[in-house]
Amino acid sequence: MSKNSWTAQKGEAITNNGNSLQCENESETPKEDKKKVELGKKVTLLRGISIIVGIIIGAGIFISPKGILKNSGSVGMSLVVWIACGVLSLFGALSYAELGTCIKKSGGHYTYMLEAFGPQMAFVRLWIELIAIRPAAMAVISLAFGQYILEPLFMPCDIPPLAVKLATAIGLTSVLYLNSMSVTWTARIQIFLTCSKLLALAVIIVPGMYQLFKGETKNFENAFDVSAIKLSEIPLAFYSGMYAYSGWFYLNFVTEEVENVERTVPLAIFISMAIVTTCYVLTNVAYYTVMSAEELLNSQAVAVTFAEKMLGKFSIAVPVFVALSCYGSMNGGVFALSRMFYVASREGHLPQVLSMVHIRRHTPLAAVLTLYPLTMLQLFVGDIYSLLNFMSFLRWLFIGLVVLGLIYLRFTKPDLPRPFKVPLFFPVVFCITSFLMVFLSLYADPVNTGIGCGICLTSIPAYFMFIYFENRPKWLQQILDSLNRTLQIILMVVPPEK
């Protein structure tokens, strides 16, 4: 199989054209930009923490943590589930830390599937990410941003749906522009947005803890009342909790840009998970100091209800904090996911132009822009939430397979250097948890999961058409080559220097 089968003669024509493009622009490029065209190692420990924390803490903890309370049956059990999900997520995150330090390539899930199970499985993972999961997930978090950034302007009236979509489109476009222009400024703004999220949580936690120390504990009485607990619903509570913690794997998407990988990746993951778990548990404790379980279940936006009870007029700032939180998740997600497309292109699973770097900005411009058209399409015409339901079980299936790949590599490649190595107990427990959630999805919603499997199966003809068969029709090859060359010239991107 040709590694660059999407381009003729392994992309030589495109590479030569790119070198010409680079020479033509060299005379116009300032001296400070005449450095090696590549993705530099600009992700420090602080930036790594900001990526993980900034993506994990989205809108959920501010809006509606009631799913866990509803399915766990009591206040005490809901807090236990929050802690347990944090520990399980830490197991998965540390497993990814081992993979990131022994396989020092960017790309996250895709790269690890490629190393453990080969190109076919890796392409399946890439395909469903590209055509469905990521556009829908990005559209959902972007819509939350659009909704909450406009909330203070329209209170107490409803926001027109078109206004929400326009604000969403502007926010998404600004994130893409930022990631296209500068890696350094993308990372700096991510740090600022992560600090804003933590400040927002502090605005909830501090008054809540003050109330707790004053003796406001009536809502914690009979916290572990077992009469309302249904064992059949506990897995659903864990499902909601694991979704709230999802995002701990994103630093592994940018491994090649991380300074001192062996130290930074494990440390950033451990610190981030400790911060997120602590913040999540304390935030929920703060909610219960002000609201009873019934009030929390009846609230449509828990953080707003809390703020109205405790902060008075200052509660109008809560939607702004939620919007900033969503924007941070959008920014971090685009930064990380573009690197997966960059690496997949380098491996020959996507058009070669996606593995090229802007000649002056030194950003993977084409890879950054990849999700934009599909996300905008989902935003205005797609049934986003249904698509997310189709894909939720596939997400955990493939994450479980990646961690299973770690166990597989322990036996098939025992001599692979592992600067950071987790006890085997961690990946085993995480795999069992992931596959149980997959089974739960199949059992609880066979129709939607079946549709998700159908979407997944579309990767098979795509793999044979674009990757497996080298002697494809000349007209198709000519279209692909022409598209690559045209995009390279328009975007001013060239292959990174070795």
JSON list of N, CA, C and O in Angstrom, two decimals, residues 243-285:
[
{"chain": "A", "resi": 243, "resn": "TYR", "atom": "N", "xyz": [-18.54, 11.20, 30.79]},
{"chain": "A", "resi": 243, "resn": "TYR", "atom": "CA", "xyz": [-18.67, 12.20, 29.73]},
{"chain": "A", "resi": 243, "resn": "TYR", "atom": "C", "xyz": [-18.21, 13.57, 30.23]},
{"chain": "A", "resi": 243, "resn": "TYR", "atom": "O", "xyz": [-17.54, 14.32, 29.50]},
{"chain": "A", "resi": 244, "resn": "ALA", "atom": "N", "xyz": [-18.54, 13.90, 31.48]},
{"chain": "A", "resi": 244, "resn": "ALA", "atom": "CA", "xyz": [-18.14, 15.19, 32.03]},
{"chain": "A", "resi": 244, "resn": "ALA", "atom": "C", "xyz": [-16.62, 15.31, 32.16]},
{"chain": "A", "resi": 244, "resn": "ALA", "atom": "O", "xyz": [-16.06, 16.41, 32.05]},
{"chain": "A", "resi": 245, "resn": "TYR", "atom": "N", "xyz": [-15.94, 14.18, 32.36]},
{"chain": "A", "resi": 245, "resn": "TYR", "atom": "CA", "xyz": [-14.47, 14.20, 32.50]},
{"chain": "A", "resi": 245, "resn": "TYR", "atom": "C", "xyz": [-13.75, 14.01, 31.16]},
{"chain": "A", "resi": 245, "resn": "TYR", "atom": "O", "xyz": [-12.52, 14.08, 31.12]},
{"chain": "A", "resi": 246, "resn": "SER", "atom": "N", "xyz": [-14.48, 13.74, 30.09]},
{"chain": "A", "resi": 246, "resn": "SER", "atom": "CA", "xyz": [-13.80, 13.43, 28.83]},
{"chain": "A", "resi": 246, "resn": "SER", "atom": "C", "xyz": [-13.02, 14.64, 28.34]},
{"chain": "A", "resi": 246, "resn": "SER", "atom": "O", "xyz": [-13.45, 15.79, 28.47]},
{"chain": "A", "resi": 247, "resn": "GLY", "atom": "N", "xyz": [-11.86, 14.36, 27.76]},
{"chain": "A", "resi": 247, "resn": "GLY", "atom": "CA", "xyz": [-10.97, 15.42, 27.29]},
{"chain": "A", "resi": 247, "resn": "GLY", "atom": "C", "xyz": [-9.56, 15.27, 27.83]},
{"chain": "A", "resi": 247, "resn": "GLY", "atom": "O", "xyz": [-8.65, 15.98, 27.41]},
{"chain": "A", "resi": 248, "resn": "TRP", "atom": "N", "xyz": [-9.35, 14.30, 28.73]},
{"chain": "A", "resi": 248, "resn": "TRP", "atom": "CA", "xyz": [-8.02, 14.12, 29.33]},
{"chain": "A", "resi": 248, "resn": "TRP", "atom": "C", "xyz": [-7.00, 13.60, 28.33]},
{"chain": "A", "resi": 248, "resn": "TRP", "atom": "O", "xyz": [-5.80, 13.64, 28.58]},
{"chain": "A", "resi": 249, "resn": "PHE", "atom": "N", "xyz": [-7.44, 13.16, 27.16]},
{"chain": "A", "resi": 249, "resn": "PHE", "atom": "CA", "xyz": [-6.53, 12.56, 26.17]},
{"chain": "A", "resi": 249, "resn": "PHE", "atom": "C", "xyz": [-5.99, 13.56, 25.16]},
{"chain": "A", "resi": 249, "resn": "PHE", "atom": "O", "xyz": [-5.19, 13.21, 24.31]},
{"chain": "A", "resi": 250, "resn": "TYR", "atom": "N", "xyz": [-6.39, 14.83, 25.23]},
{"chain": "A", "resi": 250, "resn": "TYR", "atom": "CA", "xyz": [-6.06, 15.76, 24.15]},
{"chain": "A", "resi": 250, "resn": "TYR", "atom": "C", "xyz": [-4.59, 16.15, 24.09]},
{"chain": "A", "resi": 250, "resn": "TYR", "atom": "O", "xyz": [-4.09, 16.50, 23.03]},
{"chain": "A", "resi": 251, "resn": "LEU", "atom": "N", "xyz": [-3.88, 16.13, 25.20]},
{"chain": "A", "resi": 251, "resn": "LEU", "atom": "CA", "xyz": [-2.46, 16.48, 25.14]},
{"chain": "A", "resi": 251, "resn": "LEU", "atom": "C", "xyz": [-1.69, 15.48, 24.28]},
{"chain": "A", "resi": 251, "resn": "LEU", "atom": "O", "xyz": [-0.69, 15.84, 23.64]},
{"chain": "A", "resi": 252, "resn": "ASN", "atom": "N", "xyz": [-2.16, 14.24, 24.23]},
{"chain": "A", "resi": 252, "resn": "ASN", "atom": "CA", "xyz": [-1.50, 13.22, 23.40]},
{"chain": "A", "resi": 252, "resn": "ASN", "atom": "C", "xyz": [-1.65, 13.49, 21.91]},
{"chain": "A", "resi": 252, "resn": "ASN", "atom": "O", "xyz": [-0.93, 12.91, 21.10]},
{"chain": "A", "resi": 253, "resn": "PHE", "atom": "N", "xyz": [-2.53, 14.39, 21.53]},
{"chain": "A", "resi": 253, "resn": "PHE", "atom": "CA", "xyz": [-2.68, 14.76, 20.12]},
{"chain": "A", "resi": 253, "resn": "PHE", "atom": "C", "xyz": [-1.55, 15.67, 19.65]},
{"chain": "A", "resi": 253, "resn": "PHE", "atom": "O", "xyz": [-1.33, 15.82, 18.46]},
{"chain": "A", "resi": 254, "resn": "VAL", "atom": "N", "xyz": [-0.83, 16.29, 20.59]},
{"chain": "A", "resi": 254, "resn": "VAL", "atom": "CA", "xyz": [0.22, 17.26, 20.22]},
{"chain": "A", "resi": 254, "resn": "VAL", "atom": "C", "xyz": [1.57, 16.85, 20.81]},
{"chain": "A", "resi": 254, "resn": "VAL", "atom": "O", "xyz": [2.41, 17.70, 21.09]},
{"chain": "A", "resi": 255, "resn": "THR", "atom": "N", "xyz": [1.80, 15.56, 20.97]},
{"chain": "A", "resi": 255, "resn": "THR", "atom": "CA", "xyz": [3.01, 15.07, 21.64]},
{"chain": "A", "resi": 255, "resn": "THR", "atom": "C", "xyz": [4.29, 15.62, 21.03]},
{"chain": "A", "resi": 255, "resn": "THR", "atom": "O", "xyz": [5.24, 15.96, 21.75]},
{"chain": "A", "resi": 256, "resn": "GLU", "atom": "N", "xyz": [4.34, 15.72, 19.71]},
{"chain": "A", "resi": 256, "resn": "GLU", "atom": "CA", "xyz": [5.57, 16.17, 19.05]},
{"chain": "A", "resi": 256, "resn": "GLU", "atom": "C", "xyz": [5.89, 17.63, 19.32]},
{"chain": "A", "resi": 256, "resn": "GLU", "atom": "O", "xyz": [7.01, 18.08, 19.06]},
{"chain": "A", "resi": 257, "resn": "GLU", "atom": "N", "xyz": [4.92, 18.39, 19.84]},
{"chain": "A", "resi": 257, "resn": "GLU", "atom": "CA", "xyz": [5.14, 19.80, 20.14]},
{"chain": "A", "resi": 257, "resn": "GLU", "atom": "C", "xyz": [5.34, 20.05, 21.63]},
{"chain": "A", "resi": 257, "resn": "GLU", "atom": "O", "xyz": [5.39, 21.20, 22.06]},
{"chain": "A", "resi": 258, "resn": "VAL", "atom": "N", "xyz": [5.46, 18.98, 22.41]},
{"chain": "A", "resi": 258, "resn": "VAL", "atom": "CA", "xyz": [5.60, 19.10, 23.85]},
{"chain": "A", "resi": 258, "resn": "VAL", "atom": "C", "xyz": [7.08, 19.11, 24.24]},
{"chain": "A", "resi": 258, "resn": "VAL", "atom": "O", "xyz": [7.86, 18.27, 23.78]},
{"chain": "A", "resi": 259, "resn": "GLU", "atom": "N", "xyz": [7.47, 20.05, 25.07]},
{"chain": "A", "resi": 259, "resn": "GLU", "atom": "CA", "xyz": [8.83, 20.09, 25.58]},
{"chain": "A", "resi": 259, "resn": "GLU", "atom": "C", "xyz": [9.03, 18.96, 26.60]},
{"chain": "A", "resi": 259, "resn": "GLU", "atom": "O", "xyz": [8.20, 18.76, 27.48]},
{"chain": "A", "resi": 260, "resn": "ASN", "atom": "N", "xyz": [10.15, 18.26, 26.48]},
{"chain": "A", "resi": 260, "resn": "ASN", "atom": "CA", "xyz": [10.51, 17.22, 27.45]},
{"chain": "A", "resi": 260, "resn": "ASN", "atom": "C", "xyz": [9.33, 16.27, 27.70]},
{"chain": "A", "resi": 260, "resn": "ASN", "atom": "O", "xyz": [8.76, 16.22, 28.80]},
{"chain": "A", "resi": 261, "resn": "VAL", "atom": "N", "xyz": [8.98, 15.50, 26.68]},
{"chain": "A", "resi": 261, "resn": "VAL", "atom": "CA", "xyz": [7.79, 14.66, 26.69]},
{"chain": "A", "resi": 261, "resn": "VAL", "atom": "C", "xyz": [7.74, 13.73, 27.90]},
{"chain": "A", "resi": 261, "resn": "VAL", "atom": "O", "xyz": [6.70, 13.58, 28.55]},
{"chain": "A", "resi": 262, "resn": "GLU", "atom": "N", "xyz": [8.86, 13.09, 28.21]},
{"chain": "A", "resi": 262, "resn": "GLU", "atom": "CA", "xyz": [8.89, 12.09, 29.29]},
{"chain": "A", "resi": 262, "resn": "GLU", "atom": "C", "xyz": [8.45, 12.67, 30.63]},
{"chain": "A", "resi": 262, "resn": "GLU", "atom": "O", "xyz": [7.81, 11.99, 31.43]},
{"chain": "A", "resi": 263, "resn": "ARG", "atom": "N", "xyz": [8.74, 13.93, 30.86]},
{"chain": "A", "resi": 263, "resn": "ARG", "atom": "CA", "xyz": [8.36, 14.57, 32.12]},
{"chain": "A", "resi": 263, "resn": "ARG", "atom": "C", "xyz": [7.04, 15.30, 32.00]},
{"chain": "A", "resi": 263, "resn": "ARG", "atom": "O", "xyz": [6.17, 15.19, 32.88]},
{"chain": "A", "resi": 264, "resn": "THR", "atom": "N", "xyz": [6.86, 16.06, 30.91]},
{"chain": "A", "resi": 264, "resn": "THR", "atom": "CA", "xyz": [5.73, 16.97, 30.81]},
{"chain": "A", "resi": 264, "resn": "THR", "atom": "C", "xyz": [4.40, 16.24, 30.68]},
{"chain": "A", "resi": 264, "resn": "THR", "atom": "O", "xyz": [3.42, 16.61, 31.35]},
{"chain": "A", "resi": 265, "resn": "VAL", "atom": "N", "xyz": [4.32, 15.22, 29.82]},
{"chain": "A", "resi": 265, "resn": "VAL", "atom": "CA", "xyz": [3.03, 14.56, 29.57]},
{"chain": "A", "resi": 265, "resn": "VAL", "atom": "C", "xyz": [2.47, 13.90, 30.83]},
{"chain": "A", "resi": 265, "resn": "VAL", "atom": "O", "xyz": [1.32, 14.19, 31.22]},
{"chain": "A", "resi": 266, "resn": "PRO", "atom": "N", "xyz": [3.20, 13.03, 31.54]},
{"chain": "A", "resi": 266, "resn": "PRO", "atom": "CA", "xyz": [2.62, 12.42, 32.74]},
{"chain": "A", "resi": 266, "resn": "PRO", "atom": "C", "xyz": [2.29, 13.46, 33.82]},
{"chain": "A", "resi": 266, "resn": "PRO", "atom": "O", "xyz": [1.25, 13.38, 34.47]},
{"chain": "A", "resi": 267, "resn": "LEU", "atom": "N", "xyz": [3.19, 14.44, 34.00]},
{"chain": "A", "resi": 267, "resn": "LEU", "atom": "CA", "xyz": [2.97, 15.43, 35.06]},
{"chain": "A", "resi": 267, "resn": "LEU", "atom": "C", "xyz": [1.76, 16.31, 34.73]},
{"chain": "A", "resi": 267, "resn": "LEU", "atom": "O", "xyz": [0.93, 16.58, 35.61]},
{"chain": "A", "resi": 268, "resn": "ALA", "atom": "N", "xyz": [1.64, 16.74, 33.48]},
{"chain": "A", "resi": 268, "resn": "ALA", "atom": "CA", "xyz": [0.50, 17.58, 33.09]},
{"chain": "A", "resi": 268, "resn": "ALA", "atom": "C", "xyz": [-0.81, 16.82, 33.26]},
{"chain": "A", "resi": 268, "resn": "ALA", "atom": "O", "xyz": [-1.81, 17.39, 33.72]},
{"chain": "A", "resi": 269, "resn": "ILE", "atom": "N", "xyz": [-0.82, 15.54, 32.88]},
{"chain": "A", "resi": 269, "resn": "ILE", "atom": "CA", "xyz": [-2.04, 14.73, 33.00]},
{"chain": "A", "resi": 269, "resn": "ILE", "atom": "C", "xyz": [-2.42, 14.55, 34.48]},
{"chain": "A", "resi": 269, "resn": "ILE", "atom": "O", "xyz": [-3.59, 14.73, 34.85]},
{"chain": "A", "resi": 270, "resn": "PHE", "atom": "N", "xyz": [-1.45, 14.21, 35.31]},
{"chain": "A", "resi": 270, "resn": "PHE", "atom": "CA", "xyz": [-1.76, 13.97, 36.73]},
{"chain": "A", "resi": 270, "resn": "PHE", "atom": "C", "xyz": [-2.25, 15.24, 37.41]},
{"chain": "A", "resi": 270, "resn": "PHE", "atom": "O", "xyz": [-3.26, 15.24, 38.13]},
{"chain": "A", "resi": 271, "resn": "ILE", "atom": "N", "xyz": [-1.56, 16.35, 37.19]},
{"chain": "A", "resi": 271, "resn": "ILE", "atom": "CA", "xyz": [-1.95, 17.62, 37.81]},
{"chain": "A", "resi": 271, "resn": "ILE", "atom": "C", "xyz": [-3.33, 18.05, 37.32]},
{"chain": "A", "resi": 271, "resn": "ILE", "atom": "O", "xyz": [-4.19, 18.48, 38.10]},
{"chain": "A", "resi": 272, "resn": "SER", "atom": "N", "xyz": [-3.56, 17.92, 36.02]},
{"chain": "A", "resi": 272, "resn": "SER", "atom": "CA", "xyz": [-4.85, 18.33, 35.44]},
{"chain": "A", "resi": 272, "resn": "SER", "atom": "C", "xyz": [-6.00, 17.53, 36.02]},
{"chain": "A", "resi": 272, "resn": "SER", "atom": "O", "xyz": [-7.05, 18.09, 36.38]},
{"chain": "A", "resi": 273, "resn": "MET", "atom": "N", "xyz": [-5.84, 16.21, 36.11]},
{"chain": "A", "resi": 273, "resn": "MET", "atom": "CA", "xyz": [-6.92, 15.38, 36.63]},
{"chain": "A", "resi": 273, "resn": "MET", "atom": "C", "xyz": [-7.17, 15.66, 38.10]},
{"chain": "A", "resi": 273, "resn": "MET", "atom": "O", "xyz": [-8.33, 15.62, 38.56]},
{"chain": "A", "resi": 274, "resn": "ALA", "atom": "N", "xyz": [-6.11, 15.95, 38.86]},
{"chain": "A", "resi": 274, "resn": "ALA", "atom": "CA", "xyz": [-6.29, 16.31, 40.27]},
{"chain": "A", "resi": 274, "resn": "ALA", "atom": "C", "xyz": [-7.07, 17.62, 40.40]},
{"chain": "A", "resi": 274, "resn": "ALA", "atom": "O", "xyz": [-7.99, 17.74, 41.23]},
{"chain": "A", "resi": 275, "resn": "ILE", "atom": "N", "xyz": [-6.73, 18.60, 39.55]},
{"chain": "A", "resi": 275, "resn": "ILE", "atom": "CA", "xyz": [-7.44, 19.89, 39.57]},
{"chain": "A", "resi": 275, "resn": "ILE", "atom": "C", "xyz": [-8.90, 19.71, 39.21]},
{"chain": "A", "resi": 275, "resn": "ILE", "atom": "O", "xyz": [-9.81, 20.20, 39.90]},
{"chain": "A", "resi": 276, "resn": "VAL", "atom": "N", "xyz": [-9.17, 18.99, 38.11]},
{"chain": "A", "resi": 276, "resn": "VAL", "atom": "CA", "xyz": [-10.54, 18.84, 37.62]},
{"chain": "A", "resi": 276, "resn": "VAL", "atom": "C", "xyz": [-11.40, 18.07, 38.62]},
{"chain": "A", "resi": 276, "resn": "VAL", "atom": "O", "xyz": [-12.53, 18.49, 38.94]},
{"chain": "A", "resi": 277, "resn": "THR", "atom": "N", "xyz": [-10.88, 16.96, 39.14]},
{"chain": "A", "resi": 277, "resn": "THR", "atom": "CA", "xyz": [-11.66, 16.16, 40.08]},
{"chain": "A", "resi": 277, "resn": "THR", "atom": "C", "xyz": [-11.99, 16.95, 41.34]},
{"chain": "A", "resi": 277, "resn": "THR", "atom": "O", "xyz": [-13.13, 16.95, 41.82]},
{"chain": "A", "resi": 278, "resn": "THR", "atom": "N", "xyz": [-10.99, 17.65, 41.87]},
{"chain": "A", "resi": 278, "resn": "THR", "atom": "CA", "xyz": [-11.21, 18.47, 43.07]},
{"chain": "A", "resi": 278, "resn": "THR", "atom": "C", "xyz": [-12.26, 19.55, 42.81]},
{"chain": "A", "resi": 278, "resn": "THR", "atom": "O", "xyz": [-13.18, 19.75, 43.61]},
{"chain": "A", "resi": 279, "resn": "CYS", "atom": "N", "xyz": [-12.13, 20.24, 41.68]},
{"chain": "A", "resi": 279, "resn": "CYS", "atom": "CA", "xyz": [-13.08, 21.31, 41.35]},
{"chain": "A", "resi": 279, "resn": "CYS", "atom": "C", "xyz": [-14.49, 20.77, 41.15]},
{"chain": "A", "resi": 279, "resn": "CYS", "atom": "O", "xyz": [-15.47, 21.37, 41.63]},
{"chain": "A", "resi": 280, "resn": "TYR", "atom": "N", "xyz": [-14.61, 19.64, 40.45]},
{"chain": "A", "resi": 280, "resn": "TYR", "atom": "CA", "xyz": [-15.93, 19.06, 40.22]},
{"chain": "A", "resi": 280, "resn": "TYR", "atom": "C", "xyz": [-16.62, 18.67, 41.52]},
{"chain": "A", "resi": 280, "resn": "TYR", "atom": "O", "xyz": [-17.80, 18.96, 41.74]},
{"chain": "A", "resi": 281, "resn": "VAL", "atom": "N", "xyz": [-15.89, 18.00, 42.41]},
{"chain": "A", "resi": 281, "resn": "VAL", "atom": "CA", "xyz": [-16.49, 17.53, 43.66]},
{"chain": "A", "resi": 281, "resn": "VAL", "atom": "C", "xyz": [-16.86, 18.72, 44.54]},
{"chain": "A", "resi": 281, "resn": "VAL", "atom": "O", "xyz": [-17.98, 18.79, 45.07]},
{"chain": "A", "resi": 282, "resn": "LEU", "atom": "N", "xyz": [-15.95, 19.70, 44.69]},
{"chain": "A", "resi": 282, "resn": "LEU", "atom": "CA", "xyz": [-16.24, 20.86, 45.54]},
{"chain": "A", "resi": 282, "resn": "LEU", "atom": "C", "xyz": [-17.38, 21.71, 44.97]},
{"chain": "A", "resi": 282, "resn": "LEU", "atom": "O", "xyz": [-18.17, 22.27, 45.71]},
{"chain": "A", "resi": 283, "resn": "THR", "atom": "N", "xyz": [-17.46, 21.80, 43.64]},
{"chain": "A", "resi": 283, "resn": "THR", "atom": "CA", "xyz": [-18.55, 22.56, 43.02]},
{"chain": "A", "resi": 283, "resn": "THR", "atom": "C", "xyz": [-19.89, 21.92, 43.34]},
{"chain": "A", "resi": 283, "resn": "THR", "atom": "O", "xyz": [-20.87, 22.61, 43.67]},
{"chain": "A", "resi": 284, "resn": "ASN", "atom": "N", "xyz": [-19.96, 20.60, 43.26]},
{"chain": "A", "resi": 284, "resn": "ASN", "atom": "CA", "xyz": [-21.21, 19.91, 43.58]},
{"chain": "A", "resi": 284, "resn": "ASN", "atom": "C", "xyz": [-21.55, 20.02, 45.06]},
{"chain": "A", "resi": 284, "resn": "ASN", "atom": "O", "xyz": [-22.73, 20.17, 45.42]},
{"chain": "A", "resi": 285, "resn": "VAL", "atom": "N", "xyz": [-20.55, 19.97, 45.93]},
{"chain": "A", "resi": 285, "resn": "VAL", "atom": "CA", "xyz": [-20.80, 20.18, 47.36]},
{"chain": "A", "resi": 285, "resn": "VAL", "atom": "C", "xyz": [-21.36, 21.58, 47.57]},
{"chain": "A", "resi": 285, "resn": "VAL", "atom": "O", "xyz": [-22.32, 21.78, 48.34]}
]
